[in-house]
Short mmCIF file of C-alpha atoms in Angstrom, two decimals:
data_model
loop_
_atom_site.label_atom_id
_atom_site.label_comp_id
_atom_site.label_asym_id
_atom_site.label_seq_id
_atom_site.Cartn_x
_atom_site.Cartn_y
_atom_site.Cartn_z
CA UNK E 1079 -17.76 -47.74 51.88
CA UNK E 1080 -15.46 -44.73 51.54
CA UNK E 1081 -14.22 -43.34 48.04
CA UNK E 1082 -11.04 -45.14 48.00
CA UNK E 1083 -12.20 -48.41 49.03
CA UNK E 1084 -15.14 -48.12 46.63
CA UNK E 1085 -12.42 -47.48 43.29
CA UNK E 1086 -10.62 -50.55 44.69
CA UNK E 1087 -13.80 -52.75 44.79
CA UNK E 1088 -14.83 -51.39 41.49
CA UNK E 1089 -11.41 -52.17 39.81
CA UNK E 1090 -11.31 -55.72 41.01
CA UNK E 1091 -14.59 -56.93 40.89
CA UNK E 1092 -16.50 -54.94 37.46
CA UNK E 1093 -15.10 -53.61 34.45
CA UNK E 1094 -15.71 -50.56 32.93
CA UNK E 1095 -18.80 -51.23 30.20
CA UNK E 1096 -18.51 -48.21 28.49
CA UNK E 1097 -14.53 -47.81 27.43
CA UNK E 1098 -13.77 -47.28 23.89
CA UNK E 1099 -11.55 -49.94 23.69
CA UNK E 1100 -14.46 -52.51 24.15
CA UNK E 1101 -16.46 -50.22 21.45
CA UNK E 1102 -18.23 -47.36 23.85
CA UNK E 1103 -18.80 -44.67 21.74
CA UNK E 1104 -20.60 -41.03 22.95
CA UNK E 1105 -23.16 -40.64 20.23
CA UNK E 1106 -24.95 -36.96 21.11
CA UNK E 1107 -25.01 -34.74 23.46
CA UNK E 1108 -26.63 -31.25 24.36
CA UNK E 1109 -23.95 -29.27 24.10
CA UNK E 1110 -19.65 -29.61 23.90
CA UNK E 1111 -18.62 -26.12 23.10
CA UNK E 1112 -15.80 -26.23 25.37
CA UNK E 1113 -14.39 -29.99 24.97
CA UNK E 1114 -15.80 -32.48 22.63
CA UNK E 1115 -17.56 -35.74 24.37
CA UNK E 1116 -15.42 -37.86 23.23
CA UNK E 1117 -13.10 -37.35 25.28
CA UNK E 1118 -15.38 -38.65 28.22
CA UNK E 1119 -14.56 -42.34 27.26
CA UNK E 1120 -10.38 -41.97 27.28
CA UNK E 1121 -8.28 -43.67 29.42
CA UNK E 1122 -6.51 -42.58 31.92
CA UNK E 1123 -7.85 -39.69 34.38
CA UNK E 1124 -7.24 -36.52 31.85
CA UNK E 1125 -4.46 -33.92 32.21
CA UNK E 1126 -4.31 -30.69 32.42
CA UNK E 1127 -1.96 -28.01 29.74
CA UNK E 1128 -1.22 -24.61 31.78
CA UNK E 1129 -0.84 -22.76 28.50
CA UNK E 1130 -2.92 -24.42 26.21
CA UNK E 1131 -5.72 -22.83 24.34
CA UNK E 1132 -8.45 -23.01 21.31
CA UNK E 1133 -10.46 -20.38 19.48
CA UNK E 1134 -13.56 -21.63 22.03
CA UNK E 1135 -11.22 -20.76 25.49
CA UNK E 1136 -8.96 -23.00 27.60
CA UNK E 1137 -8.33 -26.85 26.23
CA UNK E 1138 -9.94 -29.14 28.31
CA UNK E 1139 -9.31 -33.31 28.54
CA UNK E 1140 -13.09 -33.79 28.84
CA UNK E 1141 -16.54 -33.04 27.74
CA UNK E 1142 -17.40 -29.66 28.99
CA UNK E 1143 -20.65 -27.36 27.82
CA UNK E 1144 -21.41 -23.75 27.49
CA UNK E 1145 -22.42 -21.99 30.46
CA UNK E 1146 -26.32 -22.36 30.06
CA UNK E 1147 -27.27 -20.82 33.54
CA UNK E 1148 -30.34 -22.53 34.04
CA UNK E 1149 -33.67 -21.94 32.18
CA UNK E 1150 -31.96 -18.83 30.67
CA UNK E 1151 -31.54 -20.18 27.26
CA UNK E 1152 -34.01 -23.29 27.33
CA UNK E 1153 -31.82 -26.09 29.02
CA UNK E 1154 -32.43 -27.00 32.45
CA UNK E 1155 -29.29 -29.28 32.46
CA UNK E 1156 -26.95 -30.82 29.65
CA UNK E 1157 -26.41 -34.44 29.06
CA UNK E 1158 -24.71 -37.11 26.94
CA UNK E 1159 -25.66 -40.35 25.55
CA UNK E 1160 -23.02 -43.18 25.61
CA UNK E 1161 -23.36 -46.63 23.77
CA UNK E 1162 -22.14 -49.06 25.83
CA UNK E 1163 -19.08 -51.41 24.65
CA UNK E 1164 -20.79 -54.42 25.96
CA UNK E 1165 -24.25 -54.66 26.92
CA UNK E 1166 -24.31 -55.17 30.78
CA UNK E 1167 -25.42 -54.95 34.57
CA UNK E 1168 -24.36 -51.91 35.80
CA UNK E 1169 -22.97 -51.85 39.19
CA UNK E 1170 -21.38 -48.03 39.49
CA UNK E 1171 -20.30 -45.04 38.36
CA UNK E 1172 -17.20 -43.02 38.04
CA UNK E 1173 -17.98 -39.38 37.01
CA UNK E 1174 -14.60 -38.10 37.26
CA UNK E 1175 -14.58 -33.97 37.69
CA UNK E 1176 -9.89 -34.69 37.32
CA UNK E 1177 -8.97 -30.59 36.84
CA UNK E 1178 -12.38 -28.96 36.68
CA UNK E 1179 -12.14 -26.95 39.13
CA UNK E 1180 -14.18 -24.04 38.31
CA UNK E 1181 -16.16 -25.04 36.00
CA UNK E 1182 -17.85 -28.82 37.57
CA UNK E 1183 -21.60 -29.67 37.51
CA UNK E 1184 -23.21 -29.25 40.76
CA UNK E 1185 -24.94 -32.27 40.38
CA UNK E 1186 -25.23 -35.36 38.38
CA UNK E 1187 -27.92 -38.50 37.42
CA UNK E 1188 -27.57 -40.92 34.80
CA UNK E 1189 -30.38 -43.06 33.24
CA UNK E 1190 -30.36 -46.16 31.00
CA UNK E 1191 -32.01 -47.78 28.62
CA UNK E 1192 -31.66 -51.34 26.70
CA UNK E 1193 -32.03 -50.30 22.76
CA UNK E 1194 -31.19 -52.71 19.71
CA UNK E 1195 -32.71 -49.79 17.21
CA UNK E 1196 -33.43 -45.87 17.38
CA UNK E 1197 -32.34 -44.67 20.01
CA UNK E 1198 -34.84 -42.04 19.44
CA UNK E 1199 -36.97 -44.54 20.62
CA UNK E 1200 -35.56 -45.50 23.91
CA UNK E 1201 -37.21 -45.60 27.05
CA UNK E 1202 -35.11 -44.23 29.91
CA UNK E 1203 -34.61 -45.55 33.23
CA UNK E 1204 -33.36 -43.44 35.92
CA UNK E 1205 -30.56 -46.03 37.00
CA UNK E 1206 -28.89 -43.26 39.46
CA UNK E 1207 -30.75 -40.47 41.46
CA UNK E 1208 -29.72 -36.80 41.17
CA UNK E 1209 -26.19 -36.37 43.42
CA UNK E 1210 -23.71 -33.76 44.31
CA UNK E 1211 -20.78 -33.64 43.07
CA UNK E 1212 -17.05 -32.43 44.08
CA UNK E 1213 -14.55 -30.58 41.88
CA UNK E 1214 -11.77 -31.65 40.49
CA UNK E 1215 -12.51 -35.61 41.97
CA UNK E 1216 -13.66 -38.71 41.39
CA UNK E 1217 -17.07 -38.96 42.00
CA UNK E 1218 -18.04 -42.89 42.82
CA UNK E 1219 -21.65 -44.07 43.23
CA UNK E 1220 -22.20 -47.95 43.85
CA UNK E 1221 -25.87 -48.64 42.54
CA UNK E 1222 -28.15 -51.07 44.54
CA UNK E 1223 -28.69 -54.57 42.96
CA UNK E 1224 -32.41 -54.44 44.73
CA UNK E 1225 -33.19 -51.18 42.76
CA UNK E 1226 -31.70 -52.53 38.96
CA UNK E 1227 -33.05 -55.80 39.21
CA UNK E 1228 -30.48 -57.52 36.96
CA UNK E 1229 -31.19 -55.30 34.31
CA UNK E 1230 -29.17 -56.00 30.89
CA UNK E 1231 -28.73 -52.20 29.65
CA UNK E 1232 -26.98 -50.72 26.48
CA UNK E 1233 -26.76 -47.41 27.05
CA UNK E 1234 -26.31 -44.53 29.72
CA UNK E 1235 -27.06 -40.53 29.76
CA UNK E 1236 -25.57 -38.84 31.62
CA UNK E 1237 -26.67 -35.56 33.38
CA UNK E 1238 -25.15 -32.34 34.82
CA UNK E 1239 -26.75 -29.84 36.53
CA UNK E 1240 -26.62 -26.95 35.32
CA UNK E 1241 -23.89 -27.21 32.82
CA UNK E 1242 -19.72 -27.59 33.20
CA UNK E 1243 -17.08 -30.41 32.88
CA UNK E 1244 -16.51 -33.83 33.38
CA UNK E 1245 -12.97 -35.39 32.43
CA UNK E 1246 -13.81 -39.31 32.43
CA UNK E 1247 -16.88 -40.75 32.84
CA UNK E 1248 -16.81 -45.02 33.75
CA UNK E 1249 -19.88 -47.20 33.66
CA UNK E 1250 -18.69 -50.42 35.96
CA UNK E 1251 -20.55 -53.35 35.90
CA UNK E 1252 -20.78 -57.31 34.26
CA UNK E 1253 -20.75 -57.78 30.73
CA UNK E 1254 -23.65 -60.47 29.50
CA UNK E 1255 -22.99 -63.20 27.00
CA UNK E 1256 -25.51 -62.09 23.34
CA UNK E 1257 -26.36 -65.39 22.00
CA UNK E 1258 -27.79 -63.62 18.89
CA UNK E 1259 -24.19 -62.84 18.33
CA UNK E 1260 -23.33 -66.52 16.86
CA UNK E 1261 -24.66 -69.20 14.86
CA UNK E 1262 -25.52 -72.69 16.08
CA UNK E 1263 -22.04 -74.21 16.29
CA UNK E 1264 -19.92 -72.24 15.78
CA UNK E 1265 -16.70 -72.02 18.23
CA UNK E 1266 -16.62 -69.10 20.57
CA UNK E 1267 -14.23 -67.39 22.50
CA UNK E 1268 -15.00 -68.22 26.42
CA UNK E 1269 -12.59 -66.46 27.39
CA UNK E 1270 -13.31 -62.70 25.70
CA UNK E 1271 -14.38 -60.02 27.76
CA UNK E 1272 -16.63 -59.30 24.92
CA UNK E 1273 -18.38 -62.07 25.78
CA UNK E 1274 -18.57 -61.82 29.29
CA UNK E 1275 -16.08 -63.16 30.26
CA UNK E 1276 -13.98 -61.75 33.72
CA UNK E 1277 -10.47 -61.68 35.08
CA UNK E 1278 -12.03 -62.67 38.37
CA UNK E 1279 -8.08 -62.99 40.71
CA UNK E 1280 -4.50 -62.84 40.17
CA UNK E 1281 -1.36 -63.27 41.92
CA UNK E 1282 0.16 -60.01 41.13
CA UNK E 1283 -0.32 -57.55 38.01
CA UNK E 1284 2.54 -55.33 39.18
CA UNK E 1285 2.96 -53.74 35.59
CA UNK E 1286 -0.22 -54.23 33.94
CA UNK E 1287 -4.11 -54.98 35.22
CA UNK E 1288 -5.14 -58.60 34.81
CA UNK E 1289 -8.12 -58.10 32.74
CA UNK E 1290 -5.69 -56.96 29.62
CA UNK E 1291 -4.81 -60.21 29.27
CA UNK E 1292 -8.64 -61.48 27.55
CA UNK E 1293 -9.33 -58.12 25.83
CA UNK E 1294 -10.26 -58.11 21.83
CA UNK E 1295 -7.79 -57.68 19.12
CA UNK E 1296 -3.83 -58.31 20.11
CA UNK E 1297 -2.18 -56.30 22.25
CA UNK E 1298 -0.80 -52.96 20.72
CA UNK E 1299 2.10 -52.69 23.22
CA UNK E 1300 3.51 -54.70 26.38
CA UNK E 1301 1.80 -52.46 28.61
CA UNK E 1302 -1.02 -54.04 27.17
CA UNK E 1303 -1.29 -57.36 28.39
CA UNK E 1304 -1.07 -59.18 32.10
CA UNK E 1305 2.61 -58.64 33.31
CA UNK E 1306 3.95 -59.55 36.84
CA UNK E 1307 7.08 -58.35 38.57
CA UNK E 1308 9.77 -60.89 38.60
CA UNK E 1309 9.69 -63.36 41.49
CA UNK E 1310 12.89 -64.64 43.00
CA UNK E 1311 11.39 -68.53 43.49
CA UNK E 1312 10.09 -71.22 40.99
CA UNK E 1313 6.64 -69.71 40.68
CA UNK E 1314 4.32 -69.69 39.37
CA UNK E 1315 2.26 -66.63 39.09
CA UNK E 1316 -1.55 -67.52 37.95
CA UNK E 1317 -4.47 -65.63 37.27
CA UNK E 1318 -7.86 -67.18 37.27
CA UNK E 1319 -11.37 -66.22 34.39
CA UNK E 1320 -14.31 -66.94 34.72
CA UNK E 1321 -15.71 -67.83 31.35
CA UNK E 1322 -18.43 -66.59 29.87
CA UNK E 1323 -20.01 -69.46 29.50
CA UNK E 1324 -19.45 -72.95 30.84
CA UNK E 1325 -18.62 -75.28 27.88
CA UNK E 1326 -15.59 -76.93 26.17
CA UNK E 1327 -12.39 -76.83 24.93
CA UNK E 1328 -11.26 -77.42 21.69
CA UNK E 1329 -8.91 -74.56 20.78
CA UNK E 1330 -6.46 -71.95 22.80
CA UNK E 1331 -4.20 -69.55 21.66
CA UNK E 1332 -1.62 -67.82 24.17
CA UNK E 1333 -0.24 -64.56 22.51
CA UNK E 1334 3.13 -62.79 23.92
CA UNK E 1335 3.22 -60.48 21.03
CA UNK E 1336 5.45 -57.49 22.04
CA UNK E 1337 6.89 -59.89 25.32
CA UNK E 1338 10.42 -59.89 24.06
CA UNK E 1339 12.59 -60.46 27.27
CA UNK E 1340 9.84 -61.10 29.75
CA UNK E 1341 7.78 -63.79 28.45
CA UNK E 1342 7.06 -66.75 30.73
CA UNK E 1343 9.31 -70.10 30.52
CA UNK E 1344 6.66 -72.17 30.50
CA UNK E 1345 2.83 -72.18 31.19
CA UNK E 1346 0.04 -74.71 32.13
CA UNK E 1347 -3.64 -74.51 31.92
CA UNK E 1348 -6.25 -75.69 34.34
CA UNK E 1349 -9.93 -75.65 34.85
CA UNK E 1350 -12.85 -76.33 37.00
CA UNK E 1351 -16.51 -76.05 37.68
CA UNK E 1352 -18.39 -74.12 40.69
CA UNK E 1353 -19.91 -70.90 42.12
CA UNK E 1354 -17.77 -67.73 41.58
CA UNK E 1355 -17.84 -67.91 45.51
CA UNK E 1356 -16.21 -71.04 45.54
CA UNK E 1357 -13.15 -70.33 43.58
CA UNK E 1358 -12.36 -67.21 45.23
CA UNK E 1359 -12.34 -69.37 48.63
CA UNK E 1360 -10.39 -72.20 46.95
CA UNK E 1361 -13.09 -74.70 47.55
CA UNK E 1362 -12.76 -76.24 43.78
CA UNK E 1363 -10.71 -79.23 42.39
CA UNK E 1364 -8.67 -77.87 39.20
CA UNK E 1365 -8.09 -80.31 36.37
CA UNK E 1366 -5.36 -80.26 33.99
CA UNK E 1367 -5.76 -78.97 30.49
CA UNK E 1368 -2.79 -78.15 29.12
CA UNK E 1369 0.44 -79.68 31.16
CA UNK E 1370 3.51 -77.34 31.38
CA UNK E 1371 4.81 -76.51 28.00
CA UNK E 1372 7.49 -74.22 26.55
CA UNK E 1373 6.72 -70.68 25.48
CA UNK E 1374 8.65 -68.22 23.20
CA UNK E 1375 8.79 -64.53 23.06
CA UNK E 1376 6.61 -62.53 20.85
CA UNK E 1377 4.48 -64.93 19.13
CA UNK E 1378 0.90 -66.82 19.00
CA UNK E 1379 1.34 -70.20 20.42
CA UNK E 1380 -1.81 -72.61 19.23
CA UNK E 1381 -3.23 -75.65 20.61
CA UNK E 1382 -5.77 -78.11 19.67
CA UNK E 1383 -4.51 -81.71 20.41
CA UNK E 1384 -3.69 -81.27 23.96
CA UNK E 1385 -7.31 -79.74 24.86
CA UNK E 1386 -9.88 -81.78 26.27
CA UNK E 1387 -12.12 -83.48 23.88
CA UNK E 1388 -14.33 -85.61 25.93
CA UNK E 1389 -17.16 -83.20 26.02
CA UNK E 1390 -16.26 -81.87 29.55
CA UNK E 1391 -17.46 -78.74 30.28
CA UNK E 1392 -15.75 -75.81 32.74
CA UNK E 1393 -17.01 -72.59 34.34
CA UNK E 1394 -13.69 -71.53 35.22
CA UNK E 1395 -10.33 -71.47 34.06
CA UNK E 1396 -6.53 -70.94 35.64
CA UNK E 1397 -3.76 -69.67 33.89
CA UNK E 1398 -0.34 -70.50 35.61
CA UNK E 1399 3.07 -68.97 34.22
CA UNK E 1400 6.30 -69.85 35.50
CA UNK E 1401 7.98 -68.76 37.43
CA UNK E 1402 6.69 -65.40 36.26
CA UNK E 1403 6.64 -62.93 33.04
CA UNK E 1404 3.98 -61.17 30.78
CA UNK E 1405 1.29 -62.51 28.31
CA UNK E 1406 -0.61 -60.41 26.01
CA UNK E 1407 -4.30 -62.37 25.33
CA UNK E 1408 -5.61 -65.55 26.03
CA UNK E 1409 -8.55 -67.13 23.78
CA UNK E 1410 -9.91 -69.90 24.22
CA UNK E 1411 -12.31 -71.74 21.78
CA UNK E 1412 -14.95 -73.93 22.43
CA UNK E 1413 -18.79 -75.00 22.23
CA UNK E 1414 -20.98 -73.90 25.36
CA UNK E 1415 -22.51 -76.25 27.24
CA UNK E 1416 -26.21 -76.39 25.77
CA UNK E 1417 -25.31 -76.80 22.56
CA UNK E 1418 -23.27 -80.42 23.24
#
């Protein structure tokens, strides 16, 4: 699979584990003279300022070290150790070299660990082999499900031989559901990303990427939610989740905070059960959840009496918007299936 097919694959099938928005967070690294680590987890690509410098030498949008040239000065190579967001399979890597040109590793590897306390303490796992990389590009690496096993991980280094820059670094894979995270019955979101949940397939996310729409906290702009370009027939425009877990209903909230003169006429809800394989080839029977009702602009829209009470259980949900429009989050509250 070439570069560019491997991004798209990544984008629509994994999400990034490791973005601060989910709660990634570098925690140390070897060395960041040049450009703090932080700046490893942004969005976007990085960008470059002609004219822009600091007391250390040229401003850089990325993590980038001294020059340690080898076993001169007592590192062989520098690295960085990221928390991920959401504990998760990992299924590839972005190291993203976007304006080092000069100054990129030669190579890379990244191990992981799974850690709940010191990460002193870990025990690393070499998750990617030692690879060359390319200035100034997006480096992709797809890692082989035979080789990590279904591991649940929590944290990546990464390494660069010798020393240099990396703007963005992306850990893509599937979150995992914590069930030390909740109580015994309490009601929990299905439908959060935090949770495991995934934005599997959409009809179109022209203006926005479909996986905005069951992100944490509301939405802090319209760019960040699920919008589609505006169709010239009845619609509708849908996008499908997989839940996190399969369970009930008993509570949904649809948010179009900030969606002032693009919201959605109306909406409906459906849901199913089967194999992620199955939905994607249409082979599943949806059942209505919520029948077509109104929605306004900018506002949380709650319902309780119109979910399904019956203790039915789904694996899959469909969100359908007519005839098109933008919706900030979806949440969707219910019990998981074991505990009923």
């Amino acid at each position: 699979m070439n570069q560019e097919k491997l991004n798209t694959y990544f984008k629509q099938t994994f999400i990034d584990l490791a973005q601060a928005r989910l709660g990634g967070e570098t925690l140390s690294c070897s060395d960041d003279f040049f450009a703090e680590m932080e700046n490893l987890l942004k969005p976007g690509r990085g960008i470059f300022i002609e004219d822009k410098f600091t007391d250390r030498g040229k401003w850089m949008d990325g993590w980038e070290s001294r020059r340690s040239y080898g076993r001169d000065n007592g590192r062989d190579f520098d690295w960085c150790i990221i928390r991920l967001g959401i504990p998760g399979i990992i299924s590839g890597f972005d190291i993203d070299t976007h304006f080092f040109r000069g100054n990129a590793p030669q190579s890379i590897s990244v191990e992981a660990c799974h850690c709940k306390g010191d990460i002193k303490d870990a025990v690393w796992i070499t998750v990617l082999e030692q690879k060359s990389t390319q200035a100034h590009s997006q480096n992709l690496f797809l890692i082989d499900e035979l080789d990590n096993k279904k591991q649940v991980w929590t944290h990546v280094r990464l390494n660069i031989f010798p020393d240099g820059g990396v703007a963005r670094f992306r850990v893509f894979g599937e979150a995992k559901f914590e069930p030390n995270n909740f109580i015994s019955g309490e009601l929990i979101d299905l439908a959060s990303i935090k949770n495991g949940a995934k934005a599997m397939l959409c009809s179109d996310m022209f203006f926005s990427d479909k996986n905005n729409l069951i992100m944490p906290e509301r939405g802090i702009n319209m760019g960040d939610g699920w919008e589609t370009k505006r169709r010239r027939d009845p619609g509708p425009d849908w996008l499908i989740v997989k839940l996190a877990l399969e369970g009930d209903f008993q509570k949904l909230i649809i948010d179009t905070v900030h969606f002032k003169g693009n919201f959605p006429d109306t909406f409906s809800l459906e849901a199913s059960n089967g194999t992620d394989d199955d939905v994607l080839a249409g082979n599943v029977k949806w059942q209505s959840v919520v029948n077509k009702t109104k929605l306004f602009a900018d506002r949380e829209h709650l319902f309780i009496s119109d979910i399904i009470s019956e203790k039915q259980t789904f694996s899959h949900i469909r969100l359908n918007i007519f005839p098109d429009g933008g919706i900030s989050r979806l949440r969707l509250f219910g019990l998981p299936k074991e505990s009923l």
